[in-house]
């Protein structure tokens, strides 16, 4: 019998994955005319490893980090006001890539 396999099966989480849904709504007080991409809400869905398992993973790129959520909302509101127009952004080590995917959609 495979003892290591039996132990893994015993301690492995039954469902390690989670869908992360985000809806970004244009903030009030947009400039007139609004920047491109801000006429309606934007929805993103990411699929990764559950957030509560993030600290026990051997890789940090498999889940969504709270800091990425906060940064994405901040970036969205800055972009809605035109503050990111013409800028280039590089995302390094932010889990599932929420910020990069958001900026690509704007």
Tab-separated table of N, CA, C and O in Angstrom:
chain	number	residue	atom	x	y	z
A	1	UNK	N	0.852	-1.187	0.000
A	1	UNK	CA	0.000	0.000	0.000
A	1	UNK	C	0.892	1.243	0.000
A	1	UNK	O	1.928	1.295	0.649
A	2	UNK	N	0.446	2.250	-0.694
A	2	UNK	CA	1.169	3.511	-0.784
A	2	UNK	C	0.811	4.373	0.435
A	2	UNK	O	-0.235	5.025	0.478
A	3	UNK	N	1.690	4.369	1.428
A	3	UNK	CA	1.421	5.094	2.671
A	3	UNK	C	1.370	6.594	2.434
A	3	UNK	O	0.481	7.287	2.939
A	4	UNK	N	2.315	7.105	1.654
A	4	UNK	CA	2.340	8.541	1.374
A	4	UNK	C	1.060	8.971	0.659
A	4	UNK	O	0.455	9.989	0.999
A	5	UNK	N	0.614	8.201	-0.317
A	5	UNK	CA	-0.624	8.509	-1.037
A	5	UNK	C	-1.838	8.476	-0.126
A	5	UNK	O	-2.733	9.312	-0.228
A	6	UNK	N	-1.876	7.515	0.785
A	6	UNK	CA	-2.989	7.414	1.728
A	6	UNK	C	-3.019	8.610	2.669
A	6	UNK	O	-4.091	9.141	2.980
A	7	UNK	N	-1.845	9.061	3.104
A	7	UNK	CA	-1.788	10.229	3.986
A	7	UNK	C	-2.216	11.490	3.254
A	7	UNK	O	-2.938	12.326	3.804
A	8	UNK	N	-1.775	11.649	2.014
A	8	UNK	CA	-2.191	12.817	1.226
A	8	UNK	C	-3.701	12.842	1.055
A	8	UNK	O	-4.333	13.888	1.184
A	9	UNK	N	-4.278	11.692	0.738
A	9	UNK	CA	-5.726	11.605	0.555
A	9	UNK	C	-6.468	11.963	1.841
A	9	UNK	O	-7.520	12.586	1.802
A	10	UNK	N	-5.903	11.585	2.973
A	10	UNK	CA	-6.535	11.862	4.265
A	10	UNK	C	-6.536	13.349	4.592
A	10	UNK	O	-7.500	13.888	5.122
A	11	UNK	N	-5.450	14.042	4.287
A	11	UNK	CA	-5.298	15.434	4.703
A	11	UNK	C	-5.579	16.455	3.601
A	11	UNK	O	-5.618	17.638	3.859
A	12	UNK	N	-5.757	16.010	2.387
A	12	UNK	CA	-5.990	16.938	1.289
A	12	UNK	C	-7.374	17.553	1.396
A	12	UNK	O	-8.336	16.897	1.760
A	13	UNK	N	-7.450	18.830	1.075
A	13	UNK	CA	-8.720	19.544	1.088
A	13	UNK	C	-9.619	18.977	-0.012
A	13	UNK	O	-9.173	18.777	-1.138
A	14	UNK	N	-10.902	18.739	0.278
A	14	UNK	CA	-11.782	18.173	-0.739
A	14	UNK	C	-11.981	19.101	-1.938
A	14	UNK	O	-12.021	18.656	-3.065
A	15	UNK	N	-12.138	20.379	-1.704
A	15	UNK	CA	-12.286	21.325	-2.804
A	15	UNK	C	-11.352	22.497	-2.549
A	15	UNK	O	-11.638	23.370	-1.746
A	16	UNK	N	-10.250	22.481	-3.238
A	16	UNK	CA	-9.225	23.502	-3.024
A	16	UNK	C	-9.476	24.763	-3.837
A	16	UNK	O	-8.820	25.757	-3.638
A	17	UNK	N	-10.397	24.725	-4.777
A	17	UNK	CA	-10.543	25.830	-5.714
A	17	UNK	C	-11.713	26.747	-5.367
A	17	UNK	O	-12.657	26.345	-4.702
A	18	UNK	N	-11.604	27.964	-5.864
A	18	UNK	CA	-12.616	28.979	-5.605
A	18	UNK	C	-12.679	29.901	-6.820
A	18	UNK	O	-11.672	30.151	-7.474
A	19	UNK	N	-13.883	30.394	-7.111
A	19	UNK	CA	-14.041	31.439	-8.114
A	19	UNK	C	-14.049	32.777	-7.398
A	19	UNK	O	-14.729	32.941	-6.383
A	20	UNK	N	-13.302	33.715	-7.928
A	20	UNK	CA	-13.242	35.062	-7.375
A	20	UNK	C	-13.928	35.989	-8.370
A	20	UNK	O	-13.476	36.137	-9.498
A	21	UNK	N	-15.033	36.597	-7.966
A	21	UNK	CA	-15.801	37.487	-8.831
A	21	UNK	C	-15.624	38.936	-8.397
A	21	UNK	O	-15.715	39.243	-7.203
A	22	UNK	N	-15.413	39.795	-9.387
A	22	UNK	CA	-15.242	41.217	-9.118
A	22	UNK	C	-16.078	42.011	-10.107
A	22	UNK	O	-16.054	41.743	-11.304
A	23	UNK	N	-16.811	42.971	-9.598
A	23	UNK	CA	-17.530	43.911	-10.442
A	23	UNK	C	-17.034	45.306	-10.089
A	23	UNK	O	-17.050	45.704	-8.929
A	24	UNK	N	-16.577	45.994	-11.091
A	24	UNK	CA	-16.069	47.357	-10.918
A	24	UNK	C	-17.097	48.306	-11.517
A	24	UNK	O	-17.426	48.211	-12.695
A	25	UNK	N	-17.614	49.193	-10.706
A	25	UNK	CA	-18.606	50.177	-11.141
A	25	UNK	C	-17.922	51.524	-11.345
A	25	UNK	O	-17.068	51.912	-10.544
A	26	UNK	N	-18.301	52.237	-12.410
A	26	UNK	CA	-17.712	53.564	-12.602
A	26	UNK	C	-18.019	54.456	-11.397
A	26	UNK	O	-19.153	54.485	-10.925
A	27	UNK	N	-17.029	55.145	-10.877
A	27	UNK	CA	-17.280	56.007	-9.717
A	27	UNK	C	-18.093	57.233	-10.106
A	27	UNK	O	-18.120	57.644	-11.272
A	28	UNK	N	-18.751	57.814	-9.131
A	28	UNK	CA	-19.502	59.053	-9.359
A	28	UNK	C	-18.521	60.180	-9.677
A	28	UNK	O	-17.371	60.164	-9.241
A	29	UNK	N	-18.983	61.132	-10.438
A	29	UNK	CA	-18.161	62.302	-10.731
A	29	UNK	C	-17.105	62.071	-11.786
A	29	UNK	O	-16.028	62.668	-11.729
A	30	UNK	N	-17.396	61.203	-12.760
A	30	UNK	CA	-16.440	60.989	-13.848
A	30	UNK	C	-16.305	62.257	-14.681
A	30	UNK	O	-17.250	63.030	-14.809
A	31	UNK	N	-15.141	62.475	-15.262
A	31	UNK	CA	-14.998	63.632	-16.146
A	31	UNK	C	-15.929	63.500	-17.353
A	31	UNK	O	-16.363	62.416	-17.701
A	32	UNK	N	-16.227	64.624	-17.974
A	32	UNK	CA	-17.084	64.612	-19.156
A	32	UNK	C	-16.272	65.003	-20.372
A	32	UNK	O	-15.743	66.112	-20.396
A	33	UNK	N	-16.089	64.153	-21.359
A	33	UNK	CA	-16.579	62.784	-21.462
A	33	UNK	C	-15.727	61.841	-20.616
A	33	UNK	O	-14.563	62.121	-20.351
A	34	UNK	N	-16.307	60.692	-20.193
A	34	UNK	CA	-15.535	59.733	-19.388
A	34	UNK	C	-14.441	59.087	-20.224
A	34	UNK	O	-14.543	59.000	-21.441
A	35	UNK	N	-13.378	58.638	-19.583
A	35	UNK	CA	-12.326	57.916	-20.303
A	35	UNK	C	-12.899	56.669	-20.968
A	35	UNK	O	-13.915	56.134	-20.514
A	36	UNK	N	-12.280	56.172	-22.034
A	36	UNK	CA	-12.777	54.960	-22.693
A	36	UNK	C	-12.869	53.784	-21.716
A	36	UNK	O	-12.014	53.621	-20.857
A	37	UNK	N	-13.924	53.006	-21.850
A	37	UNK	CA	-14.088	51.814	-21.018
A	37	UNK	C	-14.862	52.035	-19.743
A	37	UNK	O	-15.035	51.119	-18.953
A	38	UNK	N	-15.377	53.245	-19.543
A	38	UNK	CA	-16.048	53.530	-18.276
A	38	UNK	C	-17.517	53.880	-18.439
A	38	UNK	O	-18.088	54.547	-17.616
A	39	UNK	N	-18.144	53.436	-19.503
A	39	UNK	CA	-19.555	53.729	-19.692
A	39	UNK	C	-20.443	52.737	-18.939
A	39	UNK	O	-21.595	53.012	-18.686
A	40	UNK	N	-19.912	51.564	-18.612
A	40	UNK	CA	-20.691	50.575	-17.877
A	40	UNK	C	-19.774	49.831	-16.909
A	40	UNK	O	-18.568	50.038	-16.891
A	41	UNK	N	-20.361	48.958	-16.119
A	41	UNK	CA	-19.562	48.219	-15.142
A	41	UNK	C	-18.694	47.167	-15.848
A	41	UNK	O	-18.944	46.785	-16.977
A	42	UNK	N	-17.689	46.724	-15.152
A	42	UNK	CA	-16.732	45.742	-15.665
A	42	UNK	C	-16.727	44.555	-14.705
A	42	UNK	O	-16.608	44.737	-13.492
A	43	UNK	N	-16.875	43.349	-15.253
A	43	UNK	CA	-16.911	42.142	-14.414
A	43	UNK	C	-15.751	41.225	-14.794
A	43	UNK	O	-15.514	40.975	-15.974
A	44	UNK	N	-15.041	40.744	-13.784
A	44	UNK	CA	-13.959	39.781	-13.982
A	44	UNK	C	-14.192	38.587	-13.062
A	44	UNK	O	-14.592	38.756	-11.910
A	45	UNK	N	-13.926	37.385	-13.574
A	45	UNK	CA	-13.996	36.170	-12.761
A	45	UNK	C	-12.670	35.443	-12.910
A	45	UNK	O	-12.225	35.164	-14.013
A	46	UNK	N	-12.059	35.149	-11.779
A	46	UNK	CA	-10.802	34.409	-11.751
A	46	UNK	C	-11.034	33.097	-11.018
A	46	UNK	O	-11.850	33.026	-10.098
A	47	UNK	N	-10.306	32.087	-11.408
A	47	UNK	CA	-10.416	30.781	-10.773
A	47	UNK	C	-9.049	30.401	-10.207
A	47	UNK	O	-8.057	30.433	-10.928
A	48	UNK	N	-9.024	30.087	-8.927
A	48	UNK	CA	-7.753	29.733	-8.307
A	48	UNK	C	-7.969	28.910	-7.062
A	48	UNK	O	-9.066	28.438	-6.781
A	49	UNK	N	-6.913	28.780	-6.307
A	49	UNK	CA	-6.959	28.028	-5.052
A	49	UNK	C	-7.590	28.913	-3.977
A	49	UNK	O	-7.367	30.131	-3.944
A	50	UNK	N	-8.378	28.299	-3.118
A	50	UNK	CA	-9.062	29.048	-2.062
A	50	UNK	C	-8.092	29.932	-1.301
A	50	UNK	O	-6.962	29.561	-1.008
A	51	UNK	N	-8.570	31.094	-0.954
A	51	UNK	CA	-7.751	32.088	-0.268
A	51	UNK	C	-7.238	31.591	1.074
A	51	UNK	O	-6.107	31.851	1.451
A	52	UNK	N	-8.051	30.843	1.799
A	52	UNK	CA	-7.623	30.382	3.123
A	52	UNK	C	-6.515	29.345	3.053
A	52	UNK	O	-5.872	29.049	4.053
A	53	UNK	N	-6.250	28.802	1.863
A	53	UNK	CA	-5.159	27.844	1.705
A	53	UNK	C	-3.876	28.522	1.227
A	53	UNK	O	-2.847	27.872	1.115
A	54	UNK	N	-3.936	29.790	0.928
A	54	UNK	CA	-2.805	30.498	0.335
A	54	UNK	C	-1.524	30.426	1.130
A	54	UNK	O	-0.440	30.343	0.566
A	55	UNK	N	-1.616	30.449	2.427
A	55	UNK	CA	-0.415	30.428	3.253
A	55	UNK	C	0.250	29.060	3.278
A	55	UNK	O	1.405	28.940	3.641
A	56	UNK	N	-0.485	28.026	2.890
A	56	UNK	CA	0.095	26.680	2.947
A	56	UNK	C	0.538	26.171	1.583
A	56	UNK	O	0.998	25.044	1.477
A	57	UNK	N	0.397	26.982	0.559
A	57	UNK	CA	0.776	26.548	-0.787
A	57	UNK	C	2.274	26.675	-0.995
A	57	UNK	O	2.928	27.499	-0.380
A	58	UNK	N	2.780	25.878	-1.901
A	58	UNK	CA	4.193	26.016	-2.238
A	58	UNK	C	4.410	27.093	-3.293
A	58	UNK	O	5.536	27.406	-3.632
A	59	UNK	N	3.332	27.673	-3.812
A	59	UNK	CA	3.416	28.746	-4.793
A	59	UNK	C	2.433	29.836	-4.407
A	59	UNK	O	1.304	29.552	-4.021
A	60	UNK	N	2.833	31.085	-4.521
A	60	UNK	CA	1.946	32.199	-4.174
A	60	UNK	C	1.146	32.686	-5.367
A	60	UNK	O	0.340	33.588	-5.240
A	61	UNK	N	1.347	32.111	-6.546
A	61	UNK	CA	0.651	32.559	-7.734
A	61	UNK	C	-0.626	31.801	-8.023
A	61	UNK	O	-1.225	31.984	-9.073
A	62	UNK	N	-1.082	30.981	-7.099
A	62	UNK	CA	-2.255	30.150	-7.355
A	62	UNK	C	-3.530	30.683	-6.734
A	62	UNK	O	-4.592	30.116	-6.918
A	63	UNK	N	-3.438	31.767	-6.002
A	63	UNK	CA	-4.612	32.301	-5.320
A	63	UNK	C	-4.648	33.819	-5.478
A	63	UNK	O	-3.775	34.409	-6.085
A	64	UNK	N	-5.682	34.424	-4.919
A	64	UNK	CA	-5.845	35.871	-4.999
A	64	UNK	C	-5.519	36.470	-3.633
A	64	UNK	O	-6.041	36.015	-2.615
A	65	UNK	N	-4.692	37.470	-3.622
A	65	UNK	CA	-4.275	38.110	-2.382
A	65	UNK	C	-5.101	39.362	-2.139
A	65	UNK	O	-5.477	40.070	-3.064
A	66	UNK	N	-5.397	39.645	-0.880
A	66	UNK	CA	-6.188	40.839	-0.509
A	66	UNK	C	-5.556	42.113	-1.057
A	66	UNK	O	-6.256	43.015	-1.493
A	67	UNK	N	-4.247	42.194	-1.038
A	67	UNK	CA	-3.571	43.388	-1.544
A	67	UNK	C	-3.884	43.605	-3.020
A	67	UNK	O	-4.043	44.752	-3.466
A	68	UNK	N	-4.008	42.528	-3.785
A	68	UNK	CA	-4.341	42.657	-5.208
A	68	UNK	C	-5.757	43.208	-5.373
A	68	UNK	O	-6.010	44.022	-6.275
A	69	UNK	N	-6.684	42.798	-4.520
A	69	UNK	CA	-8.048	43.342	-4.562
A	69	UNK	C	-8.048	44.840	-4.326
A	69	UNK	O	-8.671	45.598	-5.066
A	70	UNK	N	-7.360	45.263	-3.297
A	70	UNK	CA	-7.318	46.690	-2.959
A	70	UNK	C	-6.618	47.494	-4.056
A	70	UNK	O	-7.078	48.569	-4.431
A	71	UNK	N	-5.516	46.964	-4.557
A	71	UNK	CA	-4.797	47.653	-5.622
A	71	UNK	C	-5.649	47.751	-6.887
A	71	UNK	O	-5.671	48.794	-7.554
A	72	UNK	N	-6.395	46.698	-7.216
A	72	UNK	CA	-7.249	46.722	-8.407
A	72	UNK	C	-8.325	47.803	-8.289
A	72	UNK	O	-8.572	48.544	-9.239
A	73	UNK	N	-8.960	47.892	-7.140
A	73	UNK	CA	-9.993	48.931	-6.956
A	73	UNK	C	-9.371	50.324	-7.033
A	73	UNK	O	-9.946	51.231	-7.631
A	74	UNK	N	-8.214	50.500	-6.445
A	74	UNK	CA	-7.522	51.793	-6.501
A	74	UNK	C	-7.163	52.135	-7.948
A	74	UNK	O	-7.382	53.258	-8.401
A	75	UNK	N	-6.613	51.162	-8.677
A	75	UNK	CA	-6.258	51.391	-10.084
A	75	UNK	C	-7.486	51.737	-10.916
A	75	UNK	O	-7.441	52.628	-11.766
A	76	UNK	N	-8.589	51.037	-10.684
A	76	UNK	CA	-9.808	51.301	-11.438
A	76	UNK	C	-10.281	52.733	-11.231
A	76	UNK	O	-10.611	53.438	-12.188
A	77	UNK	N	-10.305	53.169	-9.988
A	77	UNK	CA	-10.761	54.535	-9.704
A	77	UNK	C	-9.792	55.573	-10.243
A	77	UNK	O	-10.214	56.619	-10.735
A	78	UNK	N	-8.500	55.307	-10.191
A	78	UNK	CA	-7.517	56.237	-10.770
A	78	UNK	C	-7.672	56.304	-12.286
A	78	UNK	O	-7.622	57.370	-12.882
A	79	UNK	N	-7.870	55.132	-12.915
A	79	UNK	CA	-8.038	55.097	-14.373
A	79	UNK	C	-9.332	55.793	-14.795
A	79	UNK	O	-9.371	56.464	-15.829
A	80	UNK	N	-10.379	55.651	-13.983
A	80	UNK	CA	-11.657	56.290	-14.303
A	80	UNK	C	-11.536	57.808	-14.333
A	80	UNK	O	-12.255	58.486	-15.051
A	81	UNK	N	-10.612	58.336	-13.569
A	81	UNK	CA	-10.396	59.785	-13.543
A	81	UNK	C	-9.342	60.222	-14.543
A	81	UNK	O	-8.955	61.386	-14.585
A	82	UNK	N	-8.843	59.258	-15.339
A	82	UNK	CA	-7.880	59.590	-16.374
A	82	UNK	C	-6.441	59.678	-15.907
A	82	UNK	O	-5.560	60.101	-16.652
A	83	UNK	N	-6.163	59.268	-14.675
A	83	UNK	CA	-4.815	59.409	-14.116
A	83	UNK	C	-3.819	58.364	-14.619
A	83	UNK	O	-2.622	58.503	-14.379
A	84	UNK	N	-4.288	57.322	-15.277
A	84	UNK	CA	-3.373	56.289	-15.768
A	84	UNK	C	-3.227	56.323	-17.285
A	84	UNK	O	-2.560	55.472	-17.862
A	85	UNK	N	-3.822	57.294	-17.903
A	85	UNK	CA	-3.793	57.387	-19.364
A	85	UNK	C	-2.356	57.483	-19.881
A	85	UNK	O	-1.560	58.291	-19.416
A	86	UNK	N	-2.031	56.603	-20.821
A	86	UNK	CA	-0.710	56.608	-21.438
A	86	UNK	C	0.394	55.977	-20.616
A	86	UNK	O	1.545	55.954	-21.040
A	87	UNK	N	0.069	55.453	-19.454
A	87	UNK	CA	1.096	54.833	-18.609
A	87	UNK	C	1.281	53.366	-18.972
A	87	UNK	O	0.373	52.715	-19.469
A	88	UNK	N	2.454	52.858	-18.708
A	88	UNK	CA	2.745	51.432	-18.842
A	88	UNK	C	2.853	50.852	-17.445
A	88	UNK	O	3.459	51.455	-16.567
A	89	UNK	N	2.288	49.681	-17.284
A	89	UNK	CA	2.248	49.057	-15.965
A	89	UNK	C	2.832	47.657	-16.063
A	89	UNK	O	2.528	46.916	-16.996
A	90	UNK	N	3.659	47.299	-15.100
A	90	UNK	CA	4.197	45.943	-15.002
A	90	UNK	C	3.759	45.384	-13.660
A	90	UNK	O	3.967	45.996	-12.621
A	91	UNK	N	3.136	44.233	-13.703
A	91	UNK	CA	2.714	43.574	-12.470
A	91	UNK	C	3.669	42.424	-12.191
A	91	UNK	O	3.890	41.570	-13.038
A	92	UNK	N	4.219	42.415	-11.001
A	92	UNK	CA	5.165	41.361	-10.612
A	92	UNK	C	4.670	40.690	-9.336
A	92	UNK	O	4.548	41.335	-8.309
A	93	UNK	N	4.390	39.428	-9.424
A	93	UNK	CA	4.071	38.654	-8.235
A	93	UNK	C	2.817	39.066	-7.522
A	93	UNK	O	2.843	39.367	-6.348
A	94	UNK	N	1.680	39.071	-8.222
A	94	UNK	CA	0.424	39.455	-7.580
A	94	UNK	C	-0.617	38.347	-7.702
A	94	UNK	O	-1.759	38.594	-8.040
A	95	UNK	N	-0.228	37.135	-7.450
A	95	UNK	CA	-1.189	36.033	-7.440
A	95	UNK	C	-1.751	35.724	-8.804
A	95	UNK	O	-1.015	35.458	-9.751
A	96	UNK	N	-3.083	35.784	-8.949
A	96	UNK	CA	-3.761	35.394	-10.176
A	96	UNK	C	-3.721	36.450	-11.272
A	96	UNK	O	-4.222	36.213	-12.357
A	97	UNK	N	-3.169	37.613	-11.013
A	97	UNK	CA	-3.037	38.640	-12.051
A	97	UNK	C	-4.237	39.551	-12.188
A	97	UNK	O	-4.469	40.112	-13.262
A	98	UNK	N	-5.011	39.734	-11.127
A	98	UNK	CA	-6.207	40.569	-11.178
A	98	UNK	C	-5.901	41.965	-11.711
A	98	UNK	O	-6.601	42.467	-12.588
A	99	UNK	N	-4.867	42.597	-11.210
A	99	UNK	CA	-4.562	43.974	-11.619
A	99	UNK	C	-4.223	44.056	-13.094
A	99	UNK	O	-4.690	44.948	-13.813
A	100	UNK	N	-3.425	43.140	-13.584
A	100	UNK	CA	-3.064	43.126	-15.016
A	100	UNK	C	-4.281	42.892	-15.880
A	100	UNK	O	-4.458	43.559	-16.912
A	101	UNK	N	-5.126	41.949	-15.497
A	101	UNK	CA	-6.316	41.655	-16.292
A	101	UNK	C	-7.275	42.851	-16.300
A	101	UNK	O	-7.856	43.177	-17.331
A	102	UNK	N	-7.415	43.502	-15.172
A	102	UNK	CA	-8.255	44.693	-15.096
A	102	UNK	C	-7.730	45.784	-16.024
A	102	UNK	O	-8.499	46.340	-16.822
A	103	UNK	N	-6.453	46.078	-15.941
A	103	UNK	CA	-5.892	47.144	-16.763
A	103	UNK	C	-5.960	46.812	-18.252
A	103	UNK	O	-6.125	47.710	-19.078
A	104	UNK	N	-5.854	45.546	-18.605
A	104	UNK	CA	-5.994	45.150	-20.014
A	104	UNK	C	-7.395	45.409	-20.527
A	104	UNK	O	-7.590	45.680	-21.715
A	105	UNK	N	-8.387	45.305	-19.659
A	105	UNK	CA	-9.775	45.500	-20.075
A	105	UNK	C	-10.165	46.970	-20.171
A	105	UNK	O	-11.196	47.299	-20.746
A	106	UNK	N	-9.369	47.838	-19.599
A	106	UNK	CA	-9.717	49.273	-19.620
A	106	UNK	C	-9.256	49.929	-20.897
A	106	UNK	O	-8.278	49.653	-21.467
